Short mmCIF file of C-alpha atoms and ligand atoms in Angstrom, two decimals:
data_model
loop_
_atom_site.label_atom_id
_atom_site.label_comp_id
_atom_site.label_asym_id
_atom_site.label_seq_id
_atom_site.Cartn_x
_atom_site.Cartn_y
_atom_site.Cartn_z
CA MET A 4 0.00 0.00 0.00
CA ILE A 5 1.32 3.39 -0.94
CA PRO A 6 1.11 5.78 2.03
CA ARG A 7 -1.22 8.67 1.37
CA GLU A 8 1.56 11.16 2.10
CA ALA A 9 3.41 9.80 -0.92
CA TRP A 10 0.89 11.24 -3.32
CA SER A 11 -0.59 14.15 -1.41
CA PRO A 12 1.22 17.32 -2.41
CA PRO A 13 2.09 19.77 0.35
CA VAL A 14 -0.88 21.94 1.34
CA PRO A 15 -1.21 24.49 4.15
CA ALA A 16 -1.37 22.47 7.37
CA GLU A 17 -4.31 24.39 8.78
CA ALA A 18 -6.44 23.85 5.65
CA ALA A 19 -5.46 20.18 5.50
CA ARG A 20 -6.51 19.73 9.13
CA LEU A 21 -9.98 21.13 8.42
CA PHE A 22 -10.50 18.61 5.63
CA ARG A 23 -9.11 15.73 7.67
CA ARG A 24 -11.51 16.52 10.51
CA GLU A 25 -14.32 15.82 8.03
CA GLY A 26 -12.79 12.56 6.85
CA LEU A 27 -11.75 14.11 3.54
CA THR A 28 -8.31 14.15 1.99
CA LEU A 29 -7.25 17.56 0.76
CA VAL A 30 -5.57 16.41 -2.39
CA GLY A 31 -4.17 19.74 -3.35
CA ILE A 32 -4.75 23.25 -4.57
CA ALA A 33 -4.98 24.54 -8.12
CA ALA A 34 -4.63 28.13 -9.24
CA ALA A 35 -8.03 29.24 -10.51
CA ASP A 36 -6.70 30.07 -13.97
CA ALA A 37 -8.90 29.85 -17.02
CA SER A 38 -7.90 27.36 -19.71
CA PRO A 39 -8.90 28.66 -23.15
CA GLU A 40 -7.41 25.57 -24.88
CA ARG A 41 -9.43 23.12 -22.78
CA GLU A 42 -12.48 25.30 -23.18
CA ALA A 43 -12.11 25.13 -26.96
CA GLU A 44 -11.79 21.31 -26.77
CA PHE A 45 -14.92 21.10 -24.66
CA LYS A 46 -16.87 23.29 -27.07
CA ALA A 47 -15.75 21.11 -29.99
CA TRP A 48 -16.95 18.04 -28.07
CA LEU A 49 -20.31 19.69 -27.55
CA SER A 50 -20.60 20.66 -31.19
CA GLU A 51 -20.05 16.99 -32.12
CA GLN A 52 -23.09 16.17 -29.96
CA ARG A 53 -21.04 13.77 -27.81
CA HIS A 54 -23.07 14.84 -24.78
CA GLY A 55 -26.27 13.19 -26.01
CA SER A 56 -29.35 14.45 -24.22
CA MET A 57 -27.38 16.23 -21.46
CA LYS A 58 -28.38 19.57 -22.92
CA TRP A 59 -27.58 21.43 -19.71
CA LEU A 60 -23.90 20.99 -20.60
CA ASP A 61 -24.38 23.51 -23.43
CA GLY A 62 -24.96 26.11 -20.74
CA HIS A 63 -21.63 25.16 -19.11
CA ALA A 64 -19.55 25.97 -22.19
CA ASP A 65 -18.48 29.43 -21.03
CA LEU A 66 -18.18 28.54 -17.33
CA LYS A 67 -16.42 25.19 -17.13
CA PHE A 68 -12.83 26.42 -17.30
CA ARG A 69 -13.47 29.76 -15.59
CA PRO A 70 -13.79 29.29 -11.82
CA ASP A 71 -14.34 33.03 -11.36
CA SER A 72 -17.66 32.66 -13.18
CA MET A 73 -18.83 30.67 -10.15
CA LEU A 74 -17.09 32.73 -7.48
CA PRO A 75 -16.15 36.28 -8.55
CA GLY A 76 -12.53 36.95 -7.74
CA CYS A 77 -11.76 33.23 -7.36
CA ARG A 78 -8.00 32.60 -7.12
CA SER A 79 -7.73 29.03 -5.79
CA VAL A 80 -9.50 25.69 -6.20
CA LEU A 81 -9.05 23.39 -3.19
CA VAL A 82 -9.70 19.80 -4.24
CA ALA A 83 -10.82 17.11 -1.79
CA ALA A 84 -11.10 13.38 -2.44
CA LEU A 85 -12.93 10.43 -0.91
CA ASN A 86 -12.10 6.92 -2.07
CA TYR A 87 -14.91 4.42 -2.49
CA TYR A 88 -13.39 1.12 -3.61
CA GLN A 89 -14.72 -1.99 -1.92
CA ALA A 90 -14.83 -5.61 -3.02
CA ALA A 91 -18.06 -6.88 -4.52
CA SER A 92 -20.41 -7.41 -1.59
CA TRP A 93 -21.86 -10.55 -3.10
CA ARG A 94 -18.41 -12.08 -2.81
CA ARG A 95 -18.37 -11.23 0.88
CA GLY A 96 -21.90 -12.57 1.26
CA GLU A 97 -22.89 -9.29 2.88
CA ASN A 98 -25.15 -7.67 0.34
CA LEU A 99 -27.86 -6.21 2.52
CA ALA A 100 -29.90 -5.20 -0.49
CA GLN A 101 -30.02 -8.67 -1.98
CA PRO A 102 -29.78 -11.85 0.11
CA ALA A 103 -26.82 -13.91 -1.06
CA SER A 104 -28.98 -17.04 -1.12
CA THR A 105 -30.96 -16.03 -4.20
CA ASP A 106 -29.86 -16.86 -7.72
CA ALA A 107 -32.61 -14.83 -9.36
CA PRO A 108 -31.53 -12.53 -12.21
CA ALA A 109 -30.07 -9.27 -10.98
CA GLY A 110 -28.63 -6.20 -12.66
CA ARG A 111 -25.26 -4.73 -11.69
CA ILE A 112 -24.75 -1.37 -10.05
CA ALA A 113 -21.63 0.77 -10.42
CA ARG A 114 -19.48 0.78 -7.29
CA TYR A 115 -19.84 4.43 -6.43
CA ALA A 116 -23.59 3.87 -6.03
CA TRP A 117 -23.64 0.94 -3.60
CA GLY A 118 -24.00 3.08 -0.50
CA ARG A 119 -25.19 6.57 0.33
CA ASP A 120 -25.33 9.26 -2.34
CA TYR A 121 -21.84 10.81 -2.40
CA HIS A 122 -23.22 14.26 -3.13
CA LYS A 123 -24.72 14.15 0.34
CA VAL A 124 -21.65 12.50 1.88
CA ILE A 125 -19.15 15.01 0.50
CA GLY A 126 -21.41 18.06 0.18
CA LYS A 127 -22.24 18.46 3.87
CA ARG A 128 -18.65 18.03 4.92
CA LEU A 129 -17.38 20.56 2.42
CA SER A 130 -19.97 23.03 3.69
CA ARG A 131 -18.56 22.62 7.20
CA VAL A 132 -15.01 23.13 5.89
CA VAL A 133 -16.21 26.29 4.12
CA ARG A 134 -17.60 27.62 7.41
CA ALA A 135 -14.35 26.87 9.20
CA LEU A 136 -12.26 28.47 6.43
CA GLN A 137 -14.50 31.49 6.53
CA GLU A 138 -13.78 31.89 10.24
CA THR A 139 -10.06 31.47 9.67
CA TYR A 140 -9.95 33.85 6.70
CA PRO A 141 -12.87 36.27 7.25
CA GLU A 142 -11.74 38.67 4.54
CA ASP A 143 -12.05 35.98 1.82
CA SER A 144 -14.97 34.15 0.17
CA PHE A 145 -15.40 30.40 -0.20
CA ARG A 146 -17.88 28.22 -2.07
CA SER A 147 -18.07 24.43 -2.25
CA PHE A 148 -19.19 22.10 -5.05
CA THR A 149 -19.39 18.42 -5.77
CA ASP A 150 -20.33 17.16 -9.21
CA ALA A 151 -23.43 19.35 -9.63
CA THR A 152 -21.39 22.22 -10.99
CA PRO A 153 -20.28 23.52 -14.37
CA LEU A 154 -16.65 23.43 -13.13
CA ALA A 155 -14.27 21.12 -15.03
CA GLU A 156 -13.64 19.08 -11.89
CA ARG A 157 -11.20 16.59 -13.33
CA TYR A 158 -9.11 19.27 -14.99
CA TYR A 159 -8.71 21.25 -11.77
CA ALA A 160 -8.16 18.03 -9.82
CA GLU A 161 -5.28 17.24 -12.15
CA GLN A 162 -3.90 20.75 -11.75
CA ALA A 163 -4.18 20.29 -7.97
CA GLY A 164 -2.21 17.05 -8.06
CA ALA A 165 -5.05 14.54 -7.60
CA GLY A 166 -4.12 12.28 -10.45
CA PHE A 167 -3.32 12.20 -14.13
CA THR A 168 -6.06 11.97 -16.74
CA ALA A 169 -5.95 8.44 -18.11
CA ARG A 170 -6.89 7.06 -21.53
CA ASN A 171 -10.32 6.17 -20.13
CA THR A 172 -10.75 9.93 -19.38
CA LEU A 173 -10.82 9.33 -15.60
CA SER A 174 -8.38 10.70 -13.01
CA ILE A 175 -5.99 8.08 -11.68
CA SER A 176 -4.01 8.54 -8.48
CA SER A 177 -1.29 6.27 -7.16
CA ALA A 178 -3.20 5.66 -3.90
CA PHE A 179 -6.80 5.25 -5.03
CA GLY A 180 -6.50 4.29 -8.70
CA SER A 181 -9.60 5.78 -10.32
CA TRP A 182 -11.90 4.77 -7.45
CA PHE A 183 -12.29 8.18 -5.86
CA LEU A 184 -14.77 11.02 -5.88
CA ILE A 185 -13.91 14.67 -5.70
CA GLY A 186 -15.34 17.90 -4.39
CA GLU A 187 -13.97 21.42 -4.53
CA ILE A 188 -13.89 24.61 -2.56
CA LEU A 189 -13.40 27.78 -4.59
CA SER A 190 -11.70 30.60 -2.77
CA THR A 191 -10.80 34.22 -3.38
CA ARG A 192 -7.69 33.59 -1.27
CA ALA A 193 -4.51 32.81 -3.22
CA PHE A 194 -3.33 29.63 -1.50
CA PRO A 195 0.03 28.33 -2.74
CA PRO A 196 -0.78 25.94 -5.61
CA SER A 197 0.29 22.29 -5.52
CA GLU A 198 2.35 20.63 -8.17
CA PRO A 199 0.11 19.40 -11.03
CA ALA A 200 -0.34 15.63 -11.21
CA LYS A 201 0.82 15.03 -14.75
CA GLY A 202 3.75 12.65 -14.58
CA ARG A 203 3.90 12.55 -10.78
CA HIS A 204 1.33 9.77 -10.53
CA GLY A 205 2.66 7.99 -13.55
CA SER A 206 0.79 7.53 -16.78
CA CYS A 207 -1.02 4.79 -18.66
CA PRO A 208 1.43 2.01 -19.49
CA GLN A 209 2.65 2.00 -23.05
CA GLY A 210 0.53 -0.26 -25.22
CA CYS A 211 -2.32 -0.56 -22.72
CA TYR A 212 -5.73 0.00 -24.26
CA ARG A 213 -7.74 -2.39 -22.09
CA CYS A 214 -10.38 0.21 -21.22
CA ILE A 215 -10.94 1.05 -24.88
CA ASP A 216 -11.05 -2.62 -25.85
CA VAL A 217 -13.52 -3.57 -23.11
CA CYS A 218 -16.03 -0.77 -23.69
CA PRO A 219 -19.01 -2.63 -25.16
CA THR A 220 -20.64 0.37 -26.83
CA GLY A 221 -17.51 1.99 -28.27
CA ALA A 222 -18.03 5.04 -26.07
CA LEU A 223 -14.26 5.19 -25.51
CA HIS A 224 -13.53 5.60 -29.19
CA ALA A 225 -9.90 6.73 -28.89
CA PRO A 226 -7.41 7.39 -26.06
CA HIS A 227 -8.72 10.27 -23.93
CA ARG A 228 -11.84 10.53 -26.08
CA ILE A 229 -15.32 9.61 -24.89
CA ASP A 230 -18.62 9.77 -26.67
CA ALA A 231 -20.84 10.18 -23.64
CA SER A 232 -23.95 9.54 -25.73
CA ARG A 233 -22.83 5.88 -26.06
CA CYS A 234 -21.52 5.41 -22.50
CA ILE A 235 -23.50 2.89 -20.42
CA SER A 236 -23.31 5.20 -17.40
CA TYR A 237 -24.98 7.96 -19.40
CA LEU A 238 -27.55 5.63 -20.96
CA THR A 239 -28.59 4.04 -17.66
CA ILE A 240 -28.44 7.15 -15.45
CA GLU A 241 -28.54 10.49 -17.23
CA HIS A 242 -30.54 9.66 -20.33
CA LYS A 243 -34.23 9.81 -19.56
CA GLY A 244 -35.75 8.76 -22.87
CA HIS A 245 -35.70 5.61 -25.01
CA ILE A 246 -32.30 3.93 -25.15
CA PRO A 247 -31.18 3.48 -28.78
CA VAL A 248 -32.05 -0.09 -29.80
CA GLU A 249 -28.61 -0.73 -31.29
CA LEU A 250 -26.97 -0.16 -27.88
CA ARG A 251 -29.35 -2.19 -25.71
CA ARG A 252 -27.67 -5.58 -26.04
CA ASN A 253 -24.29 -3.97 -25.33
CA MET A 254 -25.58 -2.86 -21.94
CA GLY A 255 -25.26 -6.48 -20.80
CA THR A 256 -26.21 -6.77 -17.14
CA TRP A 257 -25.62 -3.12 -16.17
CA LEU A 258 -28.69 -1.75 -14.42
CA PHE A 259 -27.19 1.49 -13.11
CA GLY A 260 -23.86 2.84 -14.31
CA CYS A 261 -20.89 0.79 -15.51
CA ASP A 262 -17.44 0.05 -14.10
CA LEU A 263 -15.93 -1.95 -16.94
CA CYS A 264 -13.21 0.53 -17.92
CA GLN A 265 -12.17 0.75 -14.26
CA GLU A 266 -12.36 -2.98 -13.54
CA VAL A 267 -9.92 -3.88 -16.33
CA CYS A 268 -7.45 -1.12 -15.51
CA PRO A 269 -4.10 -2.47 -14.23
CA LEU A 270 -3.58 0.74 -12.27
CA ASN A 271 -6.60 -0.08 -10.11
CA VAL A 272 -5.18 -3.32 -8.76
CA ARG A 273 -3.66 -1.79 -5.62
CA ALA A 274 -6.43 0.70 -4.90
CA GLU A 275 -6.91 1.50 -1.24
CA VAL A 276 -10.15 0.05 0.19
CA THR A 277 -12.54 2.65 1.57
CA SER A 278 -13.23 2.91 5.28
CA GLU A 279 -16.08 5.36 4.70
CA GLU A 280 -19.12 4.12 6.64
CA ASP A 281 -21.55 5.86 4.28
CA PHE A 282 -20.20 3.78 1.40
CA ILE A 283 -19.68 0.52 3.27
CA THR A 284 -23.22 0.60 4.62
CA LEU A 285 -25.02 -0.59 1.53
CA ARG A 286 -28.25 0.92 0.28
CA ALA A 287 -28.69 -0.32 -3.28
CA GLY A 288 -25.72 -2.71 -2.96
CA ASP A 289 -23.84 -4.15 -5.91
CA SER A 290 -26.96 -5.48 -7.63
CA GLN A 291 -30.70 -5.40 -7.58
CA LEU A 292 -33.06 -8.23 -8.37
CA LEU A 293 -34.75 -7.48 -11.68
CA ARG A 294 -38.08 -8.80 -10.43
CA ASP A 295 -37.99 -6.29 -7.57
CA VAL A 296 -37.22 -3.36 -9.86
CA LEU A 297 -39.82 -4.41 -12.44
CA SER A 298 -42.39 -4.59 -9.64
CA ILE A 299 -42.04 -0.92 -8.68
CA GLU A 300 -45.35 0.60 -9.69
CA THR A 301 -45.10 4.24 -8.62
CA ASP A 302 -42.62 7.04 -8.00
CA GLU A 303 -43.53 6.89 -4.32
CA GLN A 304 -42.56 3.22 -4.12
CA TYR A 305 -39.33 4.07 -5.90
CA THR A 306 -38.48 6.81 -3.43
CA ALA A 307 -39.35 4.59 -0.47
CA ARG A 308 -36.90 2.01 -1.79
CA PHE A 309 -33.98 4.17 -2.90
CA ALA A 310 -34.11 7.41 -0.90
CA GLY A 311 -30.56 8.56 -0.08
CA SER A 312 -29.06 6.34 -2.77
CA PRO A 313 -27.53 7.57 -6.05
CA LEU A 314 -30.16 5.42 -7.78
CA MET A 315 -32.61 8.25 -7.19
CA ARG A 316 -30.93 10.00 -10.12
CA ALA A 317 -32.31 7.48 -12.64
CA LYS A 318 -35.84 7.81 -11.25
CA ARG A 319 -38.39 5.04 -11.62
CA ARG A 320 -38.59 5.58 -15.38
CA GLY A 321 -34.88 5.04 -15.93
CA LEU A 322 -34.29 2.10 -13.62
CA VAL A 323 -37.38 0.11 -14.63
CA ARG A 324 -36.54 0.77 -18.32
CA ASN A 325 -33.01 -0.53 -17.66
CA ALA A 326 -34.32 -3.58 -15.79
CA ALA A 327 -36.45 -4.55 -18.79
CA ILE A 328 -33.43 -4.34 -21.10
CA VAL A 329 -31.19 -6.30 -18.72
CA ALA A 330 -33.92 -8.94 -18.35
CA ALA A 331 -33.81 -9.48 -22.11
CA ASN A 332 -30.00 -9.51 -22.15
CA MET A 333 -29.98 -12.16 -19.40
CA ARG A 334 -32.60 -14.28 -21.18
CA ALA A 335 -34.70 -13.98 -18.02
CA THR A 336 -37.84 -15.64 -19.37
CA ASP A 337 -39.12 -16.12 -15.81
CA LEU A 338 -39.74 -12.38 -15.86
CA LEU A 339 -42.06 -12.43 -18.88
CA PRO A 340 -45.23 -12.04 -16.75
CA LEU A 341 -43.77 -8.94 -15.09
CA LEU A 342 -42.55 -7.58 -18.42
CA ARG A 343 -46.06 -7.97 -19.85
CA LYS A 344 -47.36 -5.92 -16.96
CA ARG A 345 -44.77 -3.22 -17.59
CA ALA A 346 -45.58 -3.27 -21.33
CA ALA A 347 -48.88 -1.66 -20.29
CA ASP A 348 -47.16 0.84 -18.01
CA PRO A 349 -48.49 4.40 -18.29
CA ASP A 350 -44.87 5.56 -18.76
CA GLU A 351 -44.22 5.07 -22.48
CA VAL A 352 -40.43 4.82 -22.03
CA ILE A 353 -40.89 1.89 -19.65
CA ALA A 354 -43.66 0.32 -21.74
CA GLU A 355 -41.57 0.46 -24.93
CA ALA A 356 -38.52 -1.10 -23.22
CA ALA A 357 -40.73 -3.87 -21.82
CA ARG A 358 -42.25 -4.57 -25.24
CA TRP A 359 -38.77 -4.72 -26.75
CA ALA A 360 -37.64 -7.13 -24.01
CA ILE A 361 -40.65 -9.37 -24.61
CA ASP A 362 -39.89 -9.44 -28.34
CA GLU A 363 -36.26 -10.28 -27.60
CA LEU A 364 -37.25 -13.12 -25.30
CA ASN A 365 -39.91 -14.44 -27.64
CA GLY A 366 -37.93 -14.00 -30.83
CA PRO A 367 -35.57 -16.52 -32.46
CA GLY A 368 -33.71 -18.27 -29.68
CA GLY A 369 -36.17 -16.69 -27.27
CA ALA A 370 -38.61 -18.05 -24.72
CA ASP A 371 -39.34 -21.20 -26.68
CA ALA A 372 -35.73 -22.14 -27.24
CA PRO A 373 -34.72 -25.19 -25.17
CA GLU A 374 -31.61 -23.64 -23.59
CA THR A 375 -33.40 -20.52 -22.45
CA ARG A 376 -33.42 -19.78 -18.76
CA ALA A 377 -32.75 -16.92 -16.44
CA THR A 378 -29.03 -16.58 -15.73
CA PRO A 379 -27.86 -15.21 -12.41
CA LEU A 380 -25.04 -12.68 -12.16
S1 SF4 B 412 -6.89 0.36 -18.79
FE1 SF4 B 412 -4.80 0.94 -19.45
S2 SF4 B 412 -5.13 2.62 -20.95
FE2 SF4 B 412 -7.04 2.39 -19.78
S3 SF4 B 412 -6.91 3.86 -18.10
FE3 SF4 B 412 -6.12 1.92 -17.30
S4 SF4 B 412 -3.88 1.98 -17.69
FE4 SF4 B 412 -4.83 3.62 -18.93
#
């Protein structure tokens, strides 16, 4: 295990203590400089429609690489990290969300979403750090963010020393691999900047393209290039409408998010395991039974089941739609009665996905084929 000190760049001791008190690692500090080159790249990406239906990103075009558009007079970006890696709970036999005894078909959930919603986990703590910083530096202004911000988080994290940007477009640090989440505090105070990460945390090994090779939808279409509109995380979480038919089979068993490009990465092998209670205490867990998801009839039932979990982001429409597609991909013919029910769902996105799944299961090699049966994870 690489000691955390080995990758954390020097930061003011007082600021670091405030983060530590909240269980966060202050990775480092970036100067709040604009980056016209990166801004131009981002705008080109938008003009190629790589962002799919995430139309709100269009409104971020002039803000993303300009921290002072979010905090006037901003001079520093303090970047905090929280690692979330844990072994698959079904291997430990501890999945609270799904009893290990069942072999019913279940859809996979990306690791970051097994426990409590990280926006809540990190957001509250950063707010407390902001209050403490405000007391320490009353003449300055501070503002915290995590994810729900136009800020180019990974760019400033790299500038702050968090990790280099890998070929799969994620930040990779020598302590946490890519299994970490970040939050930021913008400040009008000019803290001494840390050394940028490029090179210090290494780089992708020469000749390694595992993440690109494994991506089932071709979303990672070149090193450092992602077409978000094809990414399984986008399709299963952010995209609220019909999932393009040509991508449905490539979703495999992913019900919410996707970790494939992280799971194959050799730089993730030694990732530090999280000790964060909010992540270890499972809410959705690593998988959900498809029959349970397909049985959710109302938004109220959905909220009762997933409140506080990142799965709230997909809403009932998204998750039940995904469950229908995964049921077809798993040849889960036992679920045909439930799929027929969902085919009459008042939500047309769900109903259409259920009808497609029924056709898949009843088509050539479908429900009547002798080898057909539901396959567990
Ligand atoms: S799988 Fe290989 S190319 Fe992809 S991010 Fe990891 S080290 Fe880099």
